[in-house]
């Protein structure tokens, strides 16, 4: 029932983040921040390791300093790379094939090590790692839409955004990449999760974190 408080801040700025967590009396952090384009990560890998791995380590330190003991981390199915067996489960080996997936996996490893270290000290800290696949959709009540307009999305668009761009005249045509996949027409087949379902999963996880629990969900 409380109004949303917005603060524009680089997550990697550890001490400023710790001060914000204390000021707002934060009890749980949901960590979404970071770059999220596989193609871009191949061109600018340093941005991905900085904005995903380094920022996550800084956030863990800030949380420790501020006494915040619960974390939900937005990871990615990209940590699995190109698995040969399906479906991809929580037990599937993580072998990323691009800097984006590697940065997410390193962030996961930092969180796991941090949880275990706090447990050895007898200090409560719990975390959940959510390895998303392809998130699409918009708020059913129309409060916010799915069309991403930032620069990286122009070069590495999601199929939904590319289709919107064509309709709006911002893109001359819709191109479907790939013609040799083992599918009916040779194009890639992808699984999607609706953003509303994802939000519901986060809300449920908030109540599940306790003690030194470490949860994984694909």
Tab-separated table of C-alpha atoms in Angstrom:
chain	number	residue	atom	x	y	z
A	1	UNK	CA	0.000	0.000	0.000
A	2	UNK	CA	3.001	2.341	0.168
A	3	UNK	CA	3.912	4.561	-2.817
A	4	UNK	CA	6.840	3.511	-4.994
A	5	UNK	CA	10.147	5.239	-4.256
A	6	UNK	CA	12.461	5.628	-7.276
A	7	UNK	CA	16.199	6.241	-6.995
A	8	UNK	CA	18.457	6.400	-10.054
A	9	UNK	CA	21.699	4.747	-9.020
A	10	UNK	CA	24.425	2.526	-10.471
A	11	UNK	CA	24.136	-0.810	-8.661
A	12	UNK	CA	27.930	-1.143	-8.763
A	13	UNK	CA	28.301	1.907	-6.492
A	14	UNK	CA	28.467	-0.208	-3.361
A	15	UNK	CA	28.501	2.454	-0.654
A	16	UNK	CA	25.725	4.544	-2.175
A	17	UNK	CA	23.647	1.411	-2.594
A	18	UNK	CA	24.233	0.404	1.031
A	19	UNK	CA	23.136	3.863	2.173
A	20	UNK	CA	19.965	3.607	0.089
A	21	UNK	CA	19.146	0.166	1.500
A	22	UNK	CA	19.515	1.510	5.042
A	23	UNK	CA	17.569	4.698	4.345
A	24	UNK	CA	14.596	2.807	2.892
A	25	UNK	CA	14.787	-0.039	5.476
A	26	UNK	CA	14.836	-2.598	2.652
A	27	UNK	CA	14.210	-6.204	3.707
A	28	UNK	CA	14.559	-7.998	0.360
A	29	UNK	CA	16.260	-7.176	-2.953
A	30	UNK	CA	15.037	-8.289	-6.392
A	31	UNK	CA	18.036	-7.830	-8.684
A	32	UNK	CA	17.026	-7.246	-12.334
A	33	UNK	CA	19.650	-4.740	-13.442
A	34	UNK	CA	22.182	-5.505	-16.175
A	35	UNK	CA	22.555	-5.625	-19.948
A	36	UNK	CA	20.532	-8.323	-21.704
A	37	UNK	CA	21.448	-8.809	-25.362
A	38	UNK	CA	23.459	-11.859	-26.402
A	39	UNK	CA	24.520	-10.279	-29.698
A	40	UNK	CA	25.687	-7.078	-28.043
A	41	UNK	CA	27.646	-9.084	-25.455
A	42	UNK	CA	29.766	-10.535	-28.252
A	43	UNK	CA	30.741	-7.004	-29.321
A	44	UNK	CA	31.040	-5.339	-25.895
A	45	UNK	CA	31.742	-8.140	-23.397
A	46	UNK	CA	33.328	-5.772	-20.883
A	47	UNK	CA	29.985	-3.993	-20.398
A	48	UNK	CA	28.315	-7.288	-19.540
A	49	UNK	CA	30.877	-8.422	-16.984
A	50	UNK	CA	30.781	-4.940	-15.418
A	51	UNK	CA	27.006	-4.498	-15.373
A	52	UNK	CA	26.135	-8.072	-14.413
A	53	UNK	CA	28.994	-9.773	-12.545
A	54	UNK	CA	30.758	-6.802	-10.940
A	55	UNK	CA	27.516	-5.053	-10.019
A	56	UNK	CA	26.165	-8.221	-8.385
A	57	UNK	CA	29.267	-8.551	-6.201
A	58	UNK	CA	28.951	-4.876	-5.226
A	59	UNK	CA	25.268	-5.423	-4.403
A	60	UNK	CA	26.093	-8.397	-2.177
A	61	UNK	CA	28.570	-6.256	-0.263
A	62	UNK	CA	26.043	-3.439	0.038
A	63	UNK	CA	23.389	-5.827	1.309
A	64	UNK	CA	25.810	-7.258	3.865
A	65	UNK	CA	26.719	-3.780	5.074
A	66	UNK	CA	23.070	-2.730	5.326
A	67	UNK	CA	21.906	-5.961	6.975
A	68	UNK	CA	19.640	-7.057	4.105
A	69	UNK	CA	19.465	-10.840	4.041
A	70	UNK	CA	17.195	-11.879	1.139
A	71	UNK	CA	17.946	-11.731	-2.589
A	72	UNK	CA	16.079	-12.798	-5.743
A	73	UNK	CA	18.390	-12.732	-8.759
A	74	UNK	CA	17.305	-12.441	-12.379
A	75	UNK	CA	19.575	-14.961	-14.074
A	76	UNK	CA	19.123	-16.460	-17.546
A	77	UNK	CA	18.776	-19.656	-19.527
A	78	UNK	CA	21.875	-18.385	-21.379
A	79	UNK	CA	23.925	-19.904	-18.545
A	80	UNK	CA	23.157	-23.317	-20.085
A	81	UNK	CA	24.660	-22.492	-23.479
A	82	UNK	CA	23.672	-25.037	-26.127
A	83	UNK	CA	22.441	-28.121	-24.231
A	84	UNK	CA	21.902	-31.379	-26.102
A	85	UNK	CA	19.132	-32.769	-23.887
A	86	UNK	CA	15.701	-31.278	-23.326
A	87	UNK	CA	13.823	-30.107	-21.402
A	88	UNK	CA	16.434	-27.957	-19.653
A	89	UNK	CA	16.150	-28.640	-15.918
A	90	UNK	CA	17.851	-27.250	-12.836
A	91	UNK	CA	20.316	-30.173	-13.115
A	92	UNK	CA	21.366	-29.405	-16.718
A	93	UNK	CA	25.103	-28.511	-16.872
A	94	UNK	CA	25.738	-24.785	-17.209
A	95	UNK	CA	28.106	-24.156	-20.135
A	96	UNK	CA	27.491	-20.628	-21.479
A	97	UNK	CA	28.543	-19.884	-25.063
A	98	UNK	CA	28.553	-16.070	-24.941
A	99	UNK	CA	29.673	-13.287	-22.567
A	100	UNK	CA	26.095	-12.552	-21.473
A	101	UNK	CA	25.567	-16.119	-20.260
A	102	UNK	CA	29.059	-16.255	-18.743
A	103	UNK	CA	28.485	-13.023	-16.806
A	104	UNK	CA	25.166	-14.313	-15.456
A	105	UNK	CA	26.775	-17.608	-14.413
A	106	UNK	CA	29.597	-15.789	-12.625
A	107	UNK	CA	27.022	-13.668	-10.802
A	108	UNK	CA	25.216	-16.864	-9.763
A	109	UNK	CA	28.481	-18.337	-8.504
A	110	UNK	CA	29.190	-15.210	-6.460
A	111	UNK	CA	25.738	-15.373	-4.867
A	112	UNK	CA	26.059	-19.097	-4.091
A	113	UNK	CA	29.484	-18.590	-2.501
A	114	UNK	CA	28.144	-15.661	-0.473
A	115	UNK	CA	25.190	-17.662	0.865
A	116	UNK	CA	27.507	-20.516	1.886
A	117	UNK	CA	29.970	-18.142	3.545
A	118	UNK	CA	27.235	-16.494	5.601
A	119	UNK	CA	25.913	-19.930	6.608
A	120	UNK	CA	29.356	-20.942	7.900
A	121	UNK	CA	29.372	-17.758	9.992
A	122	UNK	CA	25.924	-18.508	11.346
A	123	UNK	CA	24.479	-15.424	9.630
A	124	UNK	CA	21.176	-15.613	7.768
A	125	UNK	CA	21.302	-14.856	4.047
A	126	UNK	CA	19.066	-16.554	1.491
A	127	UNK	CA	18.817	-16.289	-2.277
A	128	UNK	CA	16.761	-17.494	-5.213
A	129	UNK	CA	18.172	-17.751	-8.744
A	130	UNK	CA	15.614	-17.534	-11.538
A	131	UNK	CA	16.909	-18.616	-14.943
A	132	UNK	CA	14.461	-17.000	-17.311
A	133	UNK	CA	13.925	-18.075	-20.857
A	134	UNK	CA	12.163	-15.585	-23.153
A	135	UNK	CA	9.929	-13.108	-21.314
A	136	UNK	CA	7.236	-11.379	-23.373
A	137	UNK	CA	3.897	-9.642	-22.924
A	138	UNK	CA	2.520	-6.611	-21.146
A	139	UNK	CA	0.434	-5.749	-18.142
A	140	UNK	CA	-3.098	-7.057	-18.907
A	141	UNK	CA	-4.532	-3.863	-17.407
A	142	UNK	CA	-2.625	-1.767	-19.942
A	143	UNK	CA	-0.500	0.124	-17.401
A	144	UNK	CA	2.779	-0.658	-19.156
A	145	UNK	CA	3.662	-2.195	-22.509
A	146	UNK	CA	6.413	-4.474	-23.843
A	147	UNK	CA	7.896	-2.326	-26.614
A	148	UNK	CA	11.567	-1.623	-25.815
A	149	UNK	CA	12.928	1.484	-27.532
A	150	UNK	CA	16.556	1.749	-26.357
A	151	UNK	CA	19.451	1.651	-28.825
A	152	UNK	CA	20.546	-1.959	-28.287
A	153	UNK	CA	17.056	-3.213	-29.110
A	154	UNK	CA	17.300	-1.627	-32.559
A	155	UNK	CA	20.323	-3.770	-33.373
A	156	UNK	CA	19.328	-6.929	-31.479
A	157	UNK	CA	15.507	-6.842	-31.328
A	158	UNK	CA	13.158	-9.383	-29.842
A	159	UNK	CA	10.658	-10.742	-32.362
A	160	UNK	CA	7.759	-8.851	-30.737
A	161	UNK	CA	9.593	-5.525	-30.781
A	162	UNK	CA	10.751	-6.040	-34.375
A	163	UNK	CA	7.143	-6.677	-35.419
A	164	UNK	CA	5.998	-3.477	-33.663
A	165	UNK	CA	8.752	-1.523	-35.429
A	166	UNK	CA	7.540	-2.742	-38.828
A	167	UNK	CA	3.944	-1.731	-38.057
A	168	UNK	CA	5.100	1.702	-36.873
A	169	UNK	CA	7.298	2.189	-39.923
A	170	UNK	CA	10.514	2.166	-37.881
A	171	UNK	CA	11.855	-0.962	-39.583
A	172	UNK	CA	11.457	-1.759	-43.313
A	173	UNK	CA	10.741	-5.468	-42.881
A	174	UNK	CA	10.560	-8.314	-40.403
A	175	UNK	CA	13.478	-10.689	-40.803
A	176	UNK	CA	13.468	-14.169	-39.304
A	177	UNK	CA	17.050	-15.287	-38.810
A	178	UNK	CA	18.112	-18.896	-39.367
A	179	UNK	CA	17.068	-21.508	-41.899
A	180	UNK	CA	18.835	-24.715	-40.843
A	181	UNK	CA	17.311	-25.497	-37.437
A	182	UNK	CA	15.646	-28.935	-37.019
A	183	UNK	CA	12.127	-27.455	-37.292
A	184	UNK	CA	9.385	-27.588	-39.937
A	185	UNK	CA	10.543	-24.446	-41.757
A	186	UNK	CA	14.150	-24.334	-40.560
A	187	UNK	CA	13.673	-21.259	-38.373
A	188	UNK	CA	14.315	-21.277	-34.628
A	189	UNK	CA	11.591	-22.390	-32.200
A	190	UNK	CA	11.592	-20.646	-28.827
A	191	UNK	CA	9.740	-20.994	-25.531
A	192	UNK	CA	8.188	-17.921	-23.913
A	193	UNK	CA	6.955	-16.952	-20.469
A	194	UNK	CA	4.477	-14.126	-19.897
A	195	UNK	CA	5.776	-11.259	-17.800
A	196	UNK	CA	2.736	-11.401	-15.479
A	197	UNK	CA	3.475	-15.042	-14.621
A	198	UNK	CA	7.058	-14.038	-13.920
A	199	UNK	CA	5.940	-11.304	-11.539
A	200	UNK	CA	3.714	-13.799	-9.706
A	201	UNK	CA	6.700	-16.149	-9.324
A	202	UNK	CA	8.749	-13.369	-7.732
A	203	UNK	CA	5.996	-12.494	-5.282
A	204	UNK	CA	5.672	-16.127	-4.199
A	205	UNK	CA	9.448	-16.439	-3.779
A	206	UNK	CA	9.514	-13.484	-1.402
A	207	UNK	CA	7.668	-15.596	1.132
A	208	UNK	CA	9.780	-18.695	0.474
A	209	UNK	CA	13.179	-17.230	1.338
A	210	UNK	CA	14.318	-17.833	4.897
A	211	UNK	CA	17.463	-18.685	6.853
A	212	UNK	CA	20.227	-19.732	4.469
A	213	UNK	CA	18.010	-21.217	1.792
A	214	UNK	CA	19.353	-21.312	-1.763
A	215	UNK	CA	16.677	-21.889	-4.416
A	216	UNK	CA	17.049	-22.514	-8.151
A	217	UNK	CA	14.270	-22.300	-10.710
A	218	UNK	CA	14.266	-22.503	-14.494
